[in-house]
PDB file of C-alpha atoms in Angstrom:
ATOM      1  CA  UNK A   1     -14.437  10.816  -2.523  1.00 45.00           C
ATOM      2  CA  UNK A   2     -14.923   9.950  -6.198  1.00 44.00           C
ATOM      3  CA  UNK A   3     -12.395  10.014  -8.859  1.00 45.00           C
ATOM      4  CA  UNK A   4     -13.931   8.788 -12.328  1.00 44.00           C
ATOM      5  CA  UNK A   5     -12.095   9.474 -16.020  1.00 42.00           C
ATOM      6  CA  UNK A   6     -13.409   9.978 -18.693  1.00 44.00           C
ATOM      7  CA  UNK A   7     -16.178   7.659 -20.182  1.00 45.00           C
ATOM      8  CA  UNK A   8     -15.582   4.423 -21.894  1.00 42.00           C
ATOM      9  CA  UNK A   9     -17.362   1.166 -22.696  1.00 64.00           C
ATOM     10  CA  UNK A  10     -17.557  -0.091 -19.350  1.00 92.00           C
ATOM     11  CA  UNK A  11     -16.653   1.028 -15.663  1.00 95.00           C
ATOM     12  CA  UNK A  12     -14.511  -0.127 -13.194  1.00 97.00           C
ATOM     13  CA  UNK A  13     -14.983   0.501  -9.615  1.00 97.00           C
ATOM     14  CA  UNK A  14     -11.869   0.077  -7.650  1.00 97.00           C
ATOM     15  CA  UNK A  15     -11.629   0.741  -3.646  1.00 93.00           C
ATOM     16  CA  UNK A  16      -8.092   2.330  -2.377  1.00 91.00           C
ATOM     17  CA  UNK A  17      -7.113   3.659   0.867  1.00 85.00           C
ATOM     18  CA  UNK A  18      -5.255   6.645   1.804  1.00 84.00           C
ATOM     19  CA  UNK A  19      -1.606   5.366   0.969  1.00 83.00           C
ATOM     20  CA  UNK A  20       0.779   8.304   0.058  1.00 82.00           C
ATOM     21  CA  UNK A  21       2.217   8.112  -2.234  1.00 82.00           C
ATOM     22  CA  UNK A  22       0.840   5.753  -4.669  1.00 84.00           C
ATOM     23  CA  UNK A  23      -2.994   6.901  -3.984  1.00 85.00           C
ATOM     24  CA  UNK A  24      -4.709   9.344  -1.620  1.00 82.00           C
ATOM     25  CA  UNK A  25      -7.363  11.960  -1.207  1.00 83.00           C
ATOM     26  CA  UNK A  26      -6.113  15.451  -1.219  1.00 82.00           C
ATOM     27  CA  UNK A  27      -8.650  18.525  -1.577  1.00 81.00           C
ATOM     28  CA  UNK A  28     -11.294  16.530  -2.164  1.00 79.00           C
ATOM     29  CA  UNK A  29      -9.469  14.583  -4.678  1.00 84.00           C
ATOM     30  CA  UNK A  30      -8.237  10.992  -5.672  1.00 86.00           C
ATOM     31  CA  UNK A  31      -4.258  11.384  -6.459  1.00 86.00           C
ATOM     32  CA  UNK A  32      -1.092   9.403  -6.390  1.00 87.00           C
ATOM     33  CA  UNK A  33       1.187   7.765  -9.170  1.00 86.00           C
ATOM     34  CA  UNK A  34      -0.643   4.430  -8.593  1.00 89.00           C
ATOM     35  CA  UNK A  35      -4.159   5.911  -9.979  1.00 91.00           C
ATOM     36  CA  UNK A  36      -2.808   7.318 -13.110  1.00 91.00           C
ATOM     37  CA  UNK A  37      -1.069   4.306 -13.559  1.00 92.00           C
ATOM     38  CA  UNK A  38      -4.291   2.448 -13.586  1.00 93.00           C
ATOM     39  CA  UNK A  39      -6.114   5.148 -15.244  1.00 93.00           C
ATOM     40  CA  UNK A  40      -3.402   4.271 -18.268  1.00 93.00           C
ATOM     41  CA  UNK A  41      -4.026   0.609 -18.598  1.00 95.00           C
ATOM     42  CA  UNK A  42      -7.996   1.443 -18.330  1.00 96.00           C
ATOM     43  CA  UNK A  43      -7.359   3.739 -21.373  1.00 94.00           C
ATOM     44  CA  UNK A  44      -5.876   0.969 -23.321  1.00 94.00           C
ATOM     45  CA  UNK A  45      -8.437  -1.589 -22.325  1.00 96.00           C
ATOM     46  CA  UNK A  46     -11.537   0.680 -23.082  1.00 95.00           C
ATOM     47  CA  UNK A  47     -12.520   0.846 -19.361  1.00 96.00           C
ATOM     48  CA  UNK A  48     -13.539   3.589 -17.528  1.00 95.00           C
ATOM     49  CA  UNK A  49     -11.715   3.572 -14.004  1.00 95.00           C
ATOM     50  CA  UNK A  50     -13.665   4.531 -11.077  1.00 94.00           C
ATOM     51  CA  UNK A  51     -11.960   5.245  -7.352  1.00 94.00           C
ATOM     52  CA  UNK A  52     -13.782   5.080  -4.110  1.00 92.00           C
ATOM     53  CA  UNK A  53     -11.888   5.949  -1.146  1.00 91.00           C
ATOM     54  CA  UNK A  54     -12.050   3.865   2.271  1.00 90.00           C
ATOM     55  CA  UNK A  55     -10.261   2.957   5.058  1.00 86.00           C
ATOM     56  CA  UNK A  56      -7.929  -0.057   4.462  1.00 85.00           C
ATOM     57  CA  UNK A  57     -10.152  -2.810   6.300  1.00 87.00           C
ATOM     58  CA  UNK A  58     -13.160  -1.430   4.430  1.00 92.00           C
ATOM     59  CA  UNK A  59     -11.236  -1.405   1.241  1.00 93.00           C
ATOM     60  CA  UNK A  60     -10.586  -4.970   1.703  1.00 94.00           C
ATOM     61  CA  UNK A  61     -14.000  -6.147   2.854  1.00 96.00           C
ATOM     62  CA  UNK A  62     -15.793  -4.888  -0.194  1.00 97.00           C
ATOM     63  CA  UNK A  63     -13.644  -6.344  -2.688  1.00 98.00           C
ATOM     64  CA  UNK A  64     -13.865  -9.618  -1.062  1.00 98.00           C
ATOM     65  CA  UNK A  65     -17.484  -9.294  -1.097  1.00 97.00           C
ATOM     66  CA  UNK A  66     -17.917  -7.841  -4.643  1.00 97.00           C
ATOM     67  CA  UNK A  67     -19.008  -4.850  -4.041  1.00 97.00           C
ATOM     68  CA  UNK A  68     -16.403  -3.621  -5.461  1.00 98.00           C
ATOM     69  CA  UNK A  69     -14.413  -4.815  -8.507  1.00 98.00           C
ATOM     70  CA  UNK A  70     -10.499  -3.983  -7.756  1.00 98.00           C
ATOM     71  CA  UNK A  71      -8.056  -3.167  -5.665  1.00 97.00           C
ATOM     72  CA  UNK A  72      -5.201  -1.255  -5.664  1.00 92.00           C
ATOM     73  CA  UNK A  73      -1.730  -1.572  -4.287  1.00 88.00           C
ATOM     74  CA  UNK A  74      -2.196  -4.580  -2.321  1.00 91.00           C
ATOM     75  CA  UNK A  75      -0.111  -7.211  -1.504  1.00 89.00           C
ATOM     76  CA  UNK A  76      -0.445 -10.913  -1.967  1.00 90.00           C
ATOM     77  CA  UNK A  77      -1.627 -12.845   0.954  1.00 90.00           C
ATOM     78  CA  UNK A  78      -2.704 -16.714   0.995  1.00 91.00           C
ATOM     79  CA  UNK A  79      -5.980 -15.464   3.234  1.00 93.00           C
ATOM     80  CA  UNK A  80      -6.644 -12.632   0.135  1.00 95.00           C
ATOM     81  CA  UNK A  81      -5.230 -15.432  -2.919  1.00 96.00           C
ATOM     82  CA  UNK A  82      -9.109 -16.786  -1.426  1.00 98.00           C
ATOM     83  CA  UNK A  83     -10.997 -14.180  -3.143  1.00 98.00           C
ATOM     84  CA  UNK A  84      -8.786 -11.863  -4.674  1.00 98.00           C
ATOM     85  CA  UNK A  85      -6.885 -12.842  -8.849  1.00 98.00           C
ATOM     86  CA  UNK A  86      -4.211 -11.048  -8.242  1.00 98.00           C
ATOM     87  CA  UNK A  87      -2.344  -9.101 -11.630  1.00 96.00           C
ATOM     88  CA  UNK A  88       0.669 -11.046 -12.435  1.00 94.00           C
ATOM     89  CA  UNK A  89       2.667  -7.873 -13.307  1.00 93.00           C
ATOM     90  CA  UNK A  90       3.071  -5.847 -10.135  1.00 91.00           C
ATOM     91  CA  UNK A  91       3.055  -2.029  -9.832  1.00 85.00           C
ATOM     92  CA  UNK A  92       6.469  -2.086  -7.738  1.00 85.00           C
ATOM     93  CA  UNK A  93       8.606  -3.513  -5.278  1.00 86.00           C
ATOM     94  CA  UNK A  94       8.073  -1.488  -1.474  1.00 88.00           C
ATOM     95  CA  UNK A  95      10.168  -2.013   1.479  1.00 92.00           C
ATOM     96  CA  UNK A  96       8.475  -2.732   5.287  1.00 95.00           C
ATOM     97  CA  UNK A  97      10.700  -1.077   7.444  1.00 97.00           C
ATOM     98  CA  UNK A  98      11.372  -0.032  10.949  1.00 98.00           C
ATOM     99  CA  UNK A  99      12.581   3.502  11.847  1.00 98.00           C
ATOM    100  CA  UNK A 100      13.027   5.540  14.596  1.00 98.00           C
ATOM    101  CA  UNK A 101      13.808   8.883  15.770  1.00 98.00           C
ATOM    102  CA  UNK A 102      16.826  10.287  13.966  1.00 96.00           C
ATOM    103  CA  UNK A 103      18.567  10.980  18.044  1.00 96.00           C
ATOM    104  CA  UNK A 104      18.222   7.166  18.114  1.00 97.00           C
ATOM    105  CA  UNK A 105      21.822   5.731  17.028  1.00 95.00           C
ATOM    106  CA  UNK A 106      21.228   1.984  18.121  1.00 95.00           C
ATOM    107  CA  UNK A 107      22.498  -0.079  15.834  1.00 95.00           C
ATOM    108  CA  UNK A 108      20.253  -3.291  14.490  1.00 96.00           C
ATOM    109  CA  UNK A 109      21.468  -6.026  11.968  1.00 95.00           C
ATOM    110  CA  UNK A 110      18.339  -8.310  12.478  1.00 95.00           C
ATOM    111  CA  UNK A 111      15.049  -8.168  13.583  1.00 94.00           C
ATOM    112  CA  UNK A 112      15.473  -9.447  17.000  1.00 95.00           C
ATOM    113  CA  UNK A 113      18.141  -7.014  17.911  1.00 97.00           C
ATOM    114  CA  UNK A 114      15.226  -4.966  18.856  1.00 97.00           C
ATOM    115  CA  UNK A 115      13.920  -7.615  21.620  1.00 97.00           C
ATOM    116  CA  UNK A 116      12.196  -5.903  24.213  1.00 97.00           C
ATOM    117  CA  UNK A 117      11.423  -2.384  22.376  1.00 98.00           C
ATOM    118  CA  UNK A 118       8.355  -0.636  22.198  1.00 98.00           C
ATOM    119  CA  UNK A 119       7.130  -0.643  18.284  1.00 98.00           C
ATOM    120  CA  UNK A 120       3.833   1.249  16.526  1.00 98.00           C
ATOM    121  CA  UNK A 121       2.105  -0.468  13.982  1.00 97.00           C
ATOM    122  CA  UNK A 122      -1.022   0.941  12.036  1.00 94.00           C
ATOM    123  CA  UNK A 123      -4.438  -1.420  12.671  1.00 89.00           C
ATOM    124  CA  UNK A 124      -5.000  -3.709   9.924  1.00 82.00           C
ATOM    125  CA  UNK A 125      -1.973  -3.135   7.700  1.00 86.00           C
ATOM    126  CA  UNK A 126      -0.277  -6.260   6.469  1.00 84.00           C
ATOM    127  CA  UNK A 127       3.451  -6.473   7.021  1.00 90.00           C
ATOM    128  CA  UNK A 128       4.302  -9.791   6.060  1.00 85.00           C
ATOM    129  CA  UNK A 129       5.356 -12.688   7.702  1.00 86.00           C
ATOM    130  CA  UNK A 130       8.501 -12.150   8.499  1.00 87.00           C
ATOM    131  CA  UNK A 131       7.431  -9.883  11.134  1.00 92.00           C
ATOM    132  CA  UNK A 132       4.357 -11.463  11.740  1.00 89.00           C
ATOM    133  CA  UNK A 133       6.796 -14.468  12.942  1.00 90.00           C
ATOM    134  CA  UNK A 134       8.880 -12.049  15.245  1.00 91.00           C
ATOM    135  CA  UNK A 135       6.333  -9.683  16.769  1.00 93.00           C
ATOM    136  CA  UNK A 136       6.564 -11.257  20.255  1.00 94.00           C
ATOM    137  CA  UNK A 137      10.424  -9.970  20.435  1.00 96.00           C
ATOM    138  CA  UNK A 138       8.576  -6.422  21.342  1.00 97.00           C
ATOM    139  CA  UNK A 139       7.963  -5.353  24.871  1.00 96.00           C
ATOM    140  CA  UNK A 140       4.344  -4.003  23.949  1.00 96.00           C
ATOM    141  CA  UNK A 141       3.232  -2.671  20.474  1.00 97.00           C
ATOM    142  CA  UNK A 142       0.976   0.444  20.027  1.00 97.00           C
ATOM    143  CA  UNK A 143      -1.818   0.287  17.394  1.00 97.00           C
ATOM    144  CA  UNK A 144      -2.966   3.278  15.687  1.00 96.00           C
ATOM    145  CA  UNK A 145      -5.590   4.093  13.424  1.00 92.00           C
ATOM    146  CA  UNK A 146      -3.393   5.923  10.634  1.00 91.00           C
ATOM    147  CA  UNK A 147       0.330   6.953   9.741  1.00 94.00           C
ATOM    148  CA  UNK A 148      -0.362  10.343  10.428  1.00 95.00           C
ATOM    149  CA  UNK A 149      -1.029   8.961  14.533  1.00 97.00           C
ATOM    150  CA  UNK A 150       1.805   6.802  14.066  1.00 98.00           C
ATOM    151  CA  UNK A 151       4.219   9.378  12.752  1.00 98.00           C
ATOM    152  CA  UNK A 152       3.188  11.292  15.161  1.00 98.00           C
ATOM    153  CA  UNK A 153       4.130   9.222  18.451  1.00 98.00           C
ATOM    154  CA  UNK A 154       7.129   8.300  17.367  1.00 98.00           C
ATOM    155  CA  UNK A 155       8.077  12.170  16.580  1.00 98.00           C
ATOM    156  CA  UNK A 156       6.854  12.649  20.880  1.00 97.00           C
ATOM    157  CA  UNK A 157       8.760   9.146  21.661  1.00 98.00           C
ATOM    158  CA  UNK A 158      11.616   8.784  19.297  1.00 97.00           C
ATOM    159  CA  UNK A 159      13.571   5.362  21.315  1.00 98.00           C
ATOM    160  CA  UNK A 160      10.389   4.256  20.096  1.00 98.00           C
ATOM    161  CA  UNK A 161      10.181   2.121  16.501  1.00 98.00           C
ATOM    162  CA  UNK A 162       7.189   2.376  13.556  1.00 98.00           C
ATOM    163  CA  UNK A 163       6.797  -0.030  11.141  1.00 98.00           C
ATOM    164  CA  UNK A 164       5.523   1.454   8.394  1.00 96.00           C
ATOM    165  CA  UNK A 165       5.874   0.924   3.890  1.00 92.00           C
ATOM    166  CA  UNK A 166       9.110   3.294   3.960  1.00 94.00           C
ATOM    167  CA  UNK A 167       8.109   5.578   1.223  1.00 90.00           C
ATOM    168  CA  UNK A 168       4.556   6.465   2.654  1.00 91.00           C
ATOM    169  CA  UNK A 169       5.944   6.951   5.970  1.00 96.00           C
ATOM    170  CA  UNK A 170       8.554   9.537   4.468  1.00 94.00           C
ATOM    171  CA  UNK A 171       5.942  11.166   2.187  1.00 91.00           C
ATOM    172  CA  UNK A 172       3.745  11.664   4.673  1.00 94.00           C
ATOM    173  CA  UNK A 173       6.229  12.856   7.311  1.00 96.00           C
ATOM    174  CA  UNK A 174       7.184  15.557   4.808  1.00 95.00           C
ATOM    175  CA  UNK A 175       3.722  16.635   4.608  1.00 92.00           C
ATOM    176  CA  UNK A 176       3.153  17.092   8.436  1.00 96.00           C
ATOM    177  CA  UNK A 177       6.457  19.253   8.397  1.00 97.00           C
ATOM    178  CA  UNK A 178       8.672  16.078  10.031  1.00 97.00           C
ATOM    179  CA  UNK A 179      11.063  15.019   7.048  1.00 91.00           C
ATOM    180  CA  UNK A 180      14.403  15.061   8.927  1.00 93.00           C
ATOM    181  CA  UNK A 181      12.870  13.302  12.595  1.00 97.00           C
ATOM    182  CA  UNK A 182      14.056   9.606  11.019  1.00 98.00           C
ATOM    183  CA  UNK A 183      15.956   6.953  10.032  1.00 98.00           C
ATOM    184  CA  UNK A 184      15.670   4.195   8.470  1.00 98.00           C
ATOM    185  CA  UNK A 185      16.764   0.878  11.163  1.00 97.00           C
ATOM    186  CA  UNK A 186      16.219  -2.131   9.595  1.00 97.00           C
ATOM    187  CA  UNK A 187      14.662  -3.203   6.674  1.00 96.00           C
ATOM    188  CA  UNK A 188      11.845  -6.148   6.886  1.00 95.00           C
ATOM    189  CA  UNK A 189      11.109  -7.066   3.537  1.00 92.00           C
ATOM    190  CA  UNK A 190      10.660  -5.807   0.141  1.00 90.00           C
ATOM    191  CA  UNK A 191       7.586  -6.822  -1.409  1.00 87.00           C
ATOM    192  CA  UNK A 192       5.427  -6.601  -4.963  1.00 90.00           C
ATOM    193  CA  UNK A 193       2.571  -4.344  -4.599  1.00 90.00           C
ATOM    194  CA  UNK A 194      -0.316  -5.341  -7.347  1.00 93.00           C
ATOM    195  CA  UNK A 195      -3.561  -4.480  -8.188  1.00 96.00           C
ATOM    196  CA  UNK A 196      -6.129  -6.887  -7.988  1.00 98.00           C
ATOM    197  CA  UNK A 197     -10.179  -8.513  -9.005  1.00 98.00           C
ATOM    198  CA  UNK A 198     -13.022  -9.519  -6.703  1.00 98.00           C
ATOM    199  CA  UNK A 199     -13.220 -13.177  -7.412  1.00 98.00           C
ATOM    200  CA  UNK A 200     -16.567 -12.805  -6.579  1.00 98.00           C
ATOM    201  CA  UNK A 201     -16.640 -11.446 -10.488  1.00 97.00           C
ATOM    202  CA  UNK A 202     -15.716 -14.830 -11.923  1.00 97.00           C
ATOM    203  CA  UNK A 203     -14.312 -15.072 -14.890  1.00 97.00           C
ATOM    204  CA  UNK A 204     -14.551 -11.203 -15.694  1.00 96.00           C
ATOM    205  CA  UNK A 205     -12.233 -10.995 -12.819  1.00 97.00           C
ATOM    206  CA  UNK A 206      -9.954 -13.492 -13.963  1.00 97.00           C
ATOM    207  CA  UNK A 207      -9.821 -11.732 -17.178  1.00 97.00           C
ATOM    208  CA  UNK A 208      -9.481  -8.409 -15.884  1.00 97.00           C
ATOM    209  CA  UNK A 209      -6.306  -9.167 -13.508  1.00 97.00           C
ATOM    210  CA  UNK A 210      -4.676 -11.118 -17.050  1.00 97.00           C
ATOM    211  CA  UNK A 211      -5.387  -7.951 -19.319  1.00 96.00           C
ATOM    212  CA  UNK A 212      -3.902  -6.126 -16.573  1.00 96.00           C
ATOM    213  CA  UNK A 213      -0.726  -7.716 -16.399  1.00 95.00           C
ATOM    214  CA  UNK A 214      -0.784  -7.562 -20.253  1.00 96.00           C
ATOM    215  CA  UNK A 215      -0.752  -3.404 -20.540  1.00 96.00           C
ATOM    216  CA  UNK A 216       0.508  -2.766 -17.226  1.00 94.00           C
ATOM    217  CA  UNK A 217       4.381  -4.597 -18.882  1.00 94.00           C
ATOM    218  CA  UNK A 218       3.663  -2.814 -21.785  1.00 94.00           C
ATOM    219  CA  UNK A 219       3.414   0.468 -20.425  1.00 93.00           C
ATOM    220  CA  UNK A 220       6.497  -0.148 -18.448  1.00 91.00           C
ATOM    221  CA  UNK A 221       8.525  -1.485 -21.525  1.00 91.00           C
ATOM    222  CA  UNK A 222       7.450   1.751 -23.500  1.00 90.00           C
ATOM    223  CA  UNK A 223       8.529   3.886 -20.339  1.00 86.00           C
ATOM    224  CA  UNK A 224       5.336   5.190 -19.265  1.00 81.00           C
ATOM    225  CA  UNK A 225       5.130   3.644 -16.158  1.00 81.00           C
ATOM    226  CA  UNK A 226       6.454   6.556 -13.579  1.00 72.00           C
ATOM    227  CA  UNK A 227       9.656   5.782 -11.780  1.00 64.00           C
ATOM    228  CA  UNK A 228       7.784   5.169  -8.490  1.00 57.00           C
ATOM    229  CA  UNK A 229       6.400   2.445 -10.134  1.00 48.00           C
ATOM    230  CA  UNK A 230       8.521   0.249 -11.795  1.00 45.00           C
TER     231      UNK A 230
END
C-alpha cells in the first residue's frame, strides 16, 4: 500500500512497517500518529511524503540500499549508524517490555528473575542490548513472524512472556479483542524512536535527517506534535 500527500516540489519515499500505533495499513490505508507527524514536517519543508509499506526486514534492507530514501520509527543501532543519518530530534521515547498473561502474578525486579522461562519474540525486531546481553537466561524462545502471532500464543500460554514495544503490543491486543489478557512484568528499556536517511543519498540525506530535526522541535515546541509523540 501507498500513502502519498499532496504534491510538492520534490518526493520523498519512505518504507514503514506495520507498527501500531505510530504507522500501519488499515483498509487499504497508510495510518498512525507517526505518518502525520512526518507528513507535517514534509509540509514545512516543501516535500511531498510518500509511504510504502513492508515487512520490517524489507523495510530495512531497502533503505540501506537506497532504494528507498527514509525510514520511520526506527531505532539507533551502531550496525544501522553504517548507512542510516539518523534525525537528531526523535519522534518519542518507547518502552521494550516483557508481559505476560494477566493470571500470571510472578513477581520480577530484574531481567534474570525470569531465568529459565519460555519468552516470544517477533523475527527481526531490535530490542536492544540489554536484552540482547541476557537472552540466554530463557529456557527456549519462540520466534514469530508478527505481534498479532505473538499476542496470540501468549493469550493460549499465558506463564509464557512476549517481548514486545509496550504500546503496539497493547494497541494491537485491543484490536484482536484481548485488552485485559496482560500485564506489564518488567520493563527493558526505554528508547528514542527517530526517523531516518539512506546514506546511500549522500549529502541529500545528511541534509534531510538535519532539516528534520529542525521542524520536527519546532512542531513540538508549537504543540503540534500529538501526545504519542513527544
Amino acid at each position: 500500500m501507498i500513502l502519498t500527500f499532496d504534491a510538492a516540489a520534490e518526493t520523498v519515499v519512505f518504507s514503514v512497517g506495520n507498527f501500531e500505533p505510530y504507522h500501519y495499513e488499515e483498509n487499504g490505508e497508510v495510518k498512525g500518529v507517526f505518518v502525520e507527524t512526518v507528513g507535517s514536517v514534509c509540509e514545512r519543508l516543501d516535500l511531498t511524503p510518500r509511504f510504502i509499506v513492508y515487512p520490517w526486514k524489507r523495510a530495512i534492507a531497502l533503505v540501506k540500499s537506497g532504494e528507498v530514501d527514509g525510514i520511520i520509527s526506527v531505532f539507533h543501532t551502531e550496525e544501522r549508524a553504517g548507512f542510516l543519518y539518523y534525525c537528531p530530534e526523535p519522534f518519542c521515547y518507547t518502552r521494550t517490555a516483557i508481559l505476560s498473561g494477566k493470571e500470571n502474578d510472578r513477581r520480577v525486579r530484574k531481567l534474570t528473575d525470569l531465568k529459565g522461562t519460555y519468552l516470544y519474540q517477533v523475527r527481526g525486531t531490535f530490542y536492544g542490548p540489554c536484552y540482547d546481553k541476557r537472552k540466554d537466561i530463557f529456557k527456549d524462545i519462540w520466534i514469530c513472524d508478527n505481534i498479532e502471532k505473538q499476542i496470540q500464543l501468549l493469550d493460549k500460554r499465558p506463564f509464557h512472556y512476549a517481548i514486545a514495544n509496550e504500546m503496539s503490543f497493547r494497541a494491537v491486543s485491543a484490536k484482536l479483542g484481548l485488552k485485559d489478557r496482560f500485564r506489564t512484568v518488567f520493563v527493558v528499556n526505554k528508547n528514542p524512536l527517530h526517523v531516518a536517511f539512506s546514506k546511500a543519498l549522500g549529502e541529500k540525506g545528511r541534509n534531510y535527517a538535519e532539516k528534520f530535526g529542525v521542524v520536527l522541535r519546532q512542531l513540538r515546541e508549537e504543540g503540534q506534535v500529538p501526545k504519542i509523540a513527544k
